[in-house]
CSV table of C-alpha atoms in Angstrom, one decimal:
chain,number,residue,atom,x,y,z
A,737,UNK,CA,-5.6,-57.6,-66.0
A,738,UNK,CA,-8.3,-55.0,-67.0
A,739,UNK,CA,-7.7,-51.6,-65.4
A,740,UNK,CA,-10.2,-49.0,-63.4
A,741,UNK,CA,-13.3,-48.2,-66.1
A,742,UNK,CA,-15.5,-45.6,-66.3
A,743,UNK,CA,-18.8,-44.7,-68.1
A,744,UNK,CA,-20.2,-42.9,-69.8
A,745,UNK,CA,-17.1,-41.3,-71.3
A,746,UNK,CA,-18.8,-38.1,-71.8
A,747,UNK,CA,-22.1,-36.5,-70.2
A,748,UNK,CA,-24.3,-33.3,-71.0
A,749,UNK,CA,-26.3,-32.3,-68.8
A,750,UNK,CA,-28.3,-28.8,-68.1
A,751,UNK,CA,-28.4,-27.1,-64.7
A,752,UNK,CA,-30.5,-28.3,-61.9
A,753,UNK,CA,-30.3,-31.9,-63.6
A,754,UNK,CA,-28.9,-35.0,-62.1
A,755,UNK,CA,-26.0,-37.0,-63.2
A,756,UNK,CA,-25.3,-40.4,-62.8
A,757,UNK,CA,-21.0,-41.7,-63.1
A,758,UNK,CA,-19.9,-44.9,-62.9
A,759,UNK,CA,-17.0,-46.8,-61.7
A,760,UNK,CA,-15.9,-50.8,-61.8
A,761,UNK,CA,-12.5,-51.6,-59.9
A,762,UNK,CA,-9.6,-53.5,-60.9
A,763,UNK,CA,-10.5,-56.9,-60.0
A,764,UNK,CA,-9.3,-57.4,-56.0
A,765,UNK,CA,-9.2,-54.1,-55.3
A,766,UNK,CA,-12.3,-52.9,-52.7
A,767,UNK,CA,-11.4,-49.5,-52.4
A,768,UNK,CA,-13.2,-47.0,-54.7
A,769,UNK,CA,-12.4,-43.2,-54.5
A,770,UNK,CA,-13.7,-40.5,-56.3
A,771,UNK,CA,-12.0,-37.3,-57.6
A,772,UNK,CA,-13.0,-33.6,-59.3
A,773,UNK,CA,-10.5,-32.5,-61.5
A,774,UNK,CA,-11.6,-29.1,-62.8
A,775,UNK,CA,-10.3,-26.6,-64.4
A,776,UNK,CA,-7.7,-24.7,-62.9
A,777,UNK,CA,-8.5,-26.4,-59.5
A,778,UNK,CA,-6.6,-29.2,-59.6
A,779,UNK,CA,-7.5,-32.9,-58.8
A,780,UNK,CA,-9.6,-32.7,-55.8
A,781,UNK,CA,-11.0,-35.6,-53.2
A,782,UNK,CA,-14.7,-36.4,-53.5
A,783,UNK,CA,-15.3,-39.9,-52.0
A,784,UNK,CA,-13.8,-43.0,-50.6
A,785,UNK,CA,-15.9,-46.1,-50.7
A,786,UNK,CA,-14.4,-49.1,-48.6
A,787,UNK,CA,-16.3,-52.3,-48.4
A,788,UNK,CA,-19.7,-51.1,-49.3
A,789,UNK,CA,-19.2,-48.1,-46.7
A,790,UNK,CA,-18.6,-44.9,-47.2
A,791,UNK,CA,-15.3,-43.8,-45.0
A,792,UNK,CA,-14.6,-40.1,-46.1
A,793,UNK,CA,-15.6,-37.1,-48.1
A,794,UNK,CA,-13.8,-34.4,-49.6
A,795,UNK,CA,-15.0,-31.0,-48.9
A,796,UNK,CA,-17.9,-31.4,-51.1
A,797,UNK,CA,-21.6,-30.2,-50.4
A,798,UNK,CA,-24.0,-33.4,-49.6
A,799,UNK,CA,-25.9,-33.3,-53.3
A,800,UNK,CA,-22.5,-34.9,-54.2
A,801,UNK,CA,-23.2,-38.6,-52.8
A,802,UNK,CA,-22.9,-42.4,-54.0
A,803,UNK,CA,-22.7,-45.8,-53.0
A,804,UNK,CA,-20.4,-49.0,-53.1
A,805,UNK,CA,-21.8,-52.4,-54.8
A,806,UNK,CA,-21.0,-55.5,-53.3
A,807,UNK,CA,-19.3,-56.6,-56.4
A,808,UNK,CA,-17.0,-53.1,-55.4
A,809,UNK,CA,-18.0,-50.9,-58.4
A,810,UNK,CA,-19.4,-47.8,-57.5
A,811,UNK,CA,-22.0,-44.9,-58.5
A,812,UNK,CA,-21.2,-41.2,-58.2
A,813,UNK,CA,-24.6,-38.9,-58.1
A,814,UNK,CA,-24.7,-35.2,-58.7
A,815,UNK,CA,-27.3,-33.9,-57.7
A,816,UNK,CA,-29.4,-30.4,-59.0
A,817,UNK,CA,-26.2,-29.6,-61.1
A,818,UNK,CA,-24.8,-26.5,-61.1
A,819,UNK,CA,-22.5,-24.6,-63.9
A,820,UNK,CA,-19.1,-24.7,-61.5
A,821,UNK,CA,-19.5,-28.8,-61.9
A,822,UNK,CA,-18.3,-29.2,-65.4
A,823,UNK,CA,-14.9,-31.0,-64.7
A,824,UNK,CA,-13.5,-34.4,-65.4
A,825,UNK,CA,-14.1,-37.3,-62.6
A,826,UNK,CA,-11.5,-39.4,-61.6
A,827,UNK,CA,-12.1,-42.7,-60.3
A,828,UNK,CA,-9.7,-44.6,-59.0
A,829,UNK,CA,-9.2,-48.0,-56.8
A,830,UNK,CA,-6.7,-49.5,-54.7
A,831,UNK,CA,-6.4,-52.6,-52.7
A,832,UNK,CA,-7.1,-51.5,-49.2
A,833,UNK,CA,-5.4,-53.1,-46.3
A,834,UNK,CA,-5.2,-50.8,-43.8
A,835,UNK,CA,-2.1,-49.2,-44.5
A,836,UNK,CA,-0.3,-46.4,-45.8
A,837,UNK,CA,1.4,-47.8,-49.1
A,838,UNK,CA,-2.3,-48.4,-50.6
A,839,UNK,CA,-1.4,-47.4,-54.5
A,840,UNK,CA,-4.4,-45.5,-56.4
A,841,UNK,CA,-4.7,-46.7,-59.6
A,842,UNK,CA,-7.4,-44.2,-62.1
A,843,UNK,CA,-9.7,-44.8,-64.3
A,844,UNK,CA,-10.0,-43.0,-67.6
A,845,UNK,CA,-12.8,-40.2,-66.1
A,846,UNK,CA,-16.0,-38.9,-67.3
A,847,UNK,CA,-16.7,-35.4,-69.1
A,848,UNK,CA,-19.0,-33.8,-67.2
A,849,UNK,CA,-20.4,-30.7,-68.9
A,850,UNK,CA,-23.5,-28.4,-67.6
A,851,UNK,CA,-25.2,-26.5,-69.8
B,359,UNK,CA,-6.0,-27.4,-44.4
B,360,UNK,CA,-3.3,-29.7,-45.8
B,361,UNK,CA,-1.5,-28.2,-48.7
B,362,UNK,CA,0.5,-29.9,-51.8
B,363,UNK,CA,2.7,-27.0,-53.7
B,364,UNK,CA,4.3,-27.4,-56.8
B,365,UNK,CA,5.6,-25.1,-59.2
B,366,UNK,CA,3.2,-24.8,-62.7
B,367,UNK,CA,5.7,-24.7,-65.1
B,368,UNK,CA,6.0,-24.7,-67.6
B,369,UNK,CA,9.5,-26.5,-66.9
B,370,UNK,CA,11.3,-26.4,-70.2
B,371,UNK,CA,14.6,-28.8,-70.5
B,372,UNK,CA,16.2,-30.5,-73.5
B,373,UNK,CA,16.2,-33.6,-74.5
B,374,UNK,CA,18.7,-36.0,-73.1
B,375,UNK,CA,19.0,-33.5,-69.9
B,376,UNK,CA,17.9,-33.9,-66.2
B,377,UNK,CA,14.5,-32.7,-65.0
B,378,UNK,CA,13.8,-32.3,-61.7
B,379,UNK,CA,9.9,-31.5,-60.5
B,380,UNK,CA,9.9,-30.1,-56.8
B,381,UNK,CA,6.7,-30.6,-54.2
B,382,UNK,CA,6.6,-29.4,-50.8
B,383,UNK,CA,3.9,-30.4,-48.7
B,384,UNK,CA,2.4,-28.5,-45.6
B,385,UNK,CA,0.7,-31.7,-43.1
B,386,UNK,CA,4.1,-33.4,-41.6
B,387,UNK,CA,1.6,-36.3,-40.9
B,388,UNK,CA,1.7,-37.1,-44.1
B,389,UNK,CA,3.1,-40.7,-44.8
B,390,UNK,CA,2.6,-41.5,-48.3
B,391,UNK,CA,4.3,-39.7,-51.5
B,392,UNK,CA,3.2,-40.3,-55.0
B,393,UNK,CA,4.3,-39.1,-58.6
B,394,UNK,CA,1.7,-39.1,-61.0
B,395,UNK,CA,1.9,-38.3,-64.9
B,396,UNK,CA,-1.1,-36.3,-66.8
B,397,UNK,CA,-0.7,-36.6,-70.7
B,398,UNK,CA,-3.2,-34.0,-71.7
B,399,UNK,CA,-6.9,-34.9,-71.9
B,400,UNK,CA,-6.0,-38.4,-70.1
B,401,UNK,CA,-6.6,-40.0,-66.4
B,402,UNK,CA,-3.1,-39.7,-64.1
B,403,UNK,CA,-1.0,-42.5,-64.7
B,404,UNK,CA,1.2,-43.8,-61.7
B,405,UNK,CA,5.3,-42.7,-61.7
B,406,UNK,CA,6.6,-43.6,-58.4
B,407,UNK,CA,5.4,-44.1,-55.0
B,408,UNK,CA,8.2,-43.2,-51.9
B,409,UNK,CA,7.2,-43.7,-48.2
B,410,UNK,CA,10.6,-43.4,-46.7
B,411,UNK,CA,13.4,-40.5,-46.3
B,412,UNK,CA,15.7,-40.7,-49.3
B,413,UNK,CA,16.1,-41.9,-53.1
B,414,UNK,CA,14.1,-44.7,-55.1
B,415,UNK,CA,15.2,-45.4,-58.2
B,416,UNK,CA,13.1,-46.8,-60.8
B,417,UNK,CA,14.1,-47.0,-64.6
B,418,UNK,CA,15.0,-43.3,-65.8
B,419,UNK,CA,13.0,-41.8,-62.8
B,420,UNK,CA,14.4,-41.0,-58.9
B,421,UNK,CA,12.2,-39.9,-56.1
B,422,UNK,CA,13.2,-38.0,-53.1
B,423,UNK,CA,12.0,-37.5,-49.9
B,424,UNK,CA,13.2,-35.5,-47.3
B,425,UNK,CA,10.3,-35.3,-44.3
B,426,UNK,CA,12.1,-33.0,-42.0
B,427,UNK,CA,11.7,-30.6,-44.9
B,428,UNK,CA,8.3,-31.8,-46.2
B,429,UNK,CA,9.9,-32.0,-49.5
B,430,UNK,CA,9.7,-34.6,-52.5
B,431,UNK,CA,11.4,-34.5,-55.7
B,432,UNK,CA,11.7,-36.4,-58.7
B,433,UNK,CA,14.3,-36.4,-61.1
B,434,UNK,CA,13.9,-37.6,-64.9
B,435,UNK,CA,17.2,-38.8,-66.7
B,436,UNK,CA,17.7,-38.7,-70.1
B,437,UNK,CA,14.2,-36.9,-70.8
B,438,UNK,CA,12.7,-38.1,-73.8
B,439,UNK,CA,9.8,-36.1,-75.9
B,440,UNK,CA,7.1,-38.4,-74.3
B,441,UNK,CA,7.8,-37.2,-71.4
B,442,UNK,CA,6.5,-33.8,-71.8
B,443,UNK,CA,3.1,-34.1,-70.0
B,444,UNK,CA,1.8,-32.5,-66.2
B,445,UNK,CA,3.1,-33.7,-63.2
B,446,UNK,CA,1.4,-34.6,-60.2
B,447,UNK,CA,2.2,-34.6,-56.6
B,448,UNK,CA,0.1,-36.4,-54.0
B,449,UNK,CA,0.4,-37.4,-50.7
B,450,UNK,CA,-2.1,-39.5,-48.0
B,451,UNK,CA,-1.7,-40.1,-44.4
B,452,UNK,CA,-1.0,-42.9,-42.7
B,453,UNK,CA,-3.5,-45.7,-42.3
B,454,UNK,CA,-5.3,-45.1,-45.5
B,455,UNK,CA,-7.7,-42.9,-43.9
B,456,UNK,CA,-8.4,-40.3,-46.7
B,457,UNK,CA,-8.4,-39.7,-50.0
B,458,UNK,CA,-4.9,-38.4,-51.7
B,459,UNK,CA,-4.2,-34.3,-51.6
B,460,UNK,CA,-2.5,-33.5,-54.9
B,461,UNK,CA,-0.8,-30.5,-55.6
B,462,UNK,CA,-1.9,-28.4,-59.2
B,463,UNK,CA,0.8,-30.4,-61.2
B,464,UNK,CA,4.1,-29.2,-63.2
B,465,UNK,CA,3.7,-28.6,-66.7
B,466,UNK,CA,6.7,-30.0,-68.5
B,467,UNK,CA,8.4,-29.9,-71.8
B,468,UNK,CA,11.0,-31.7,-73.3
B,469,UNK,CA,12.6,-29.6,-76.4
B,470,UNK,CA,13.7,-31.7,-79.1
């Protein structure tokens, strides 16, 4: 069974740009979530995309957005980029049903550098 | 604000030996525990999931969780070189309703 993928693998970018990630599930899974890992901060909650919906947000400023497919993958958008956005992000998905035990399984992430 | 806390290491044990990672965690409506492993460079790579109080064993790895004192362990037998890598700590509330709040991670070493 393929796992969570992610592309591009890497992504250079200058300030005030957009950036466009990209996430496909492991088949049967509907849930996508989105996470910053940068450095020193620790992984941190950006997104969670249930059913085409979004259903929560991190604490992240609104130019961080995206959208659900209805074949589940997903699209993260960064919009006018700034310096402090260079991280790593973390997709992951997980078959959502409602309850707690939901397991997130991650992708592989994206490099995200601003110039 | 909920809080995951866990010590940064760098945890330094032989090989063969016991490591233990600690996590405390500061929301006691938190329902859902999860270990994750960070090889350097590379996505988190699920270790263990625990949900009640107690000890799940799994292979060379035990979790703990004690909720009364908002505190989950886990405890790697007979530590092997691959294991040296960061450890995560996450936890979610009940119902699915967020994303997961993960502590900084515990940098860990196993000395040949």
């Amino acid at each position: 069974e393929a796992g969570v993928t992610q592309s591009p693998t890497h992504l250079i970018k200058t300030r005030g740009q957009q950036a466009t990630l990209r996430c496909s599930p492991i088949s049967g899974h509907t849930s996508v979530y989105w996470y910053q890992q940068a450095l020193g901060l620790g992984l941190q909650f950006l997104l969670w995309y249930d059913e085409g919906e979004e259903r929560n947000r991190g604490n992240f400023p609104p130019r961080f957005s995206g959208r659900q497919f209805p074949n589940y993958s997903s699209e993260l958008n960064v919009n006018a980029l700034e310096l402090e956005d260079s991280a790593l992000y973390l997709c992951a998905s997980s078959p959502y049903r409602k309850t707690s035990t939901d397991t997130q399984y991650f992708g592989p992430g994206t490099r995200l550098t601003v110039l | 604000q909920k809080e995951v806390e866990q010590n940064s290491g760098p945890l330094s044990v032989p090989e063969g030996a016991i490591a233990s990672l600690n996590c405390t965690y500061s929301d006691r409506v938190s329902q859902s525990f999860f270990w994750y492993r960070q090889y350097s460079g590379k996505s988190p790579e699920l270790i263990m999931s625990i949900y009640s109080n107690g000890d799940k064993e799994d292979g060379r790895f035990t979790a703990q969780l004690n909720k009364a004192s908002q505190y989950v362990s886990l405890l790697i037998r007979d530590s092997q070189p691959s294991d040296s890598a960061t450890y995560l700590c996450a936890v979610k509330e009940g119902g699915g309703a967020d994303g997961l709040t993960f502590g900084k991670g515990t940098h860990l070493i196993i000395q040949p």
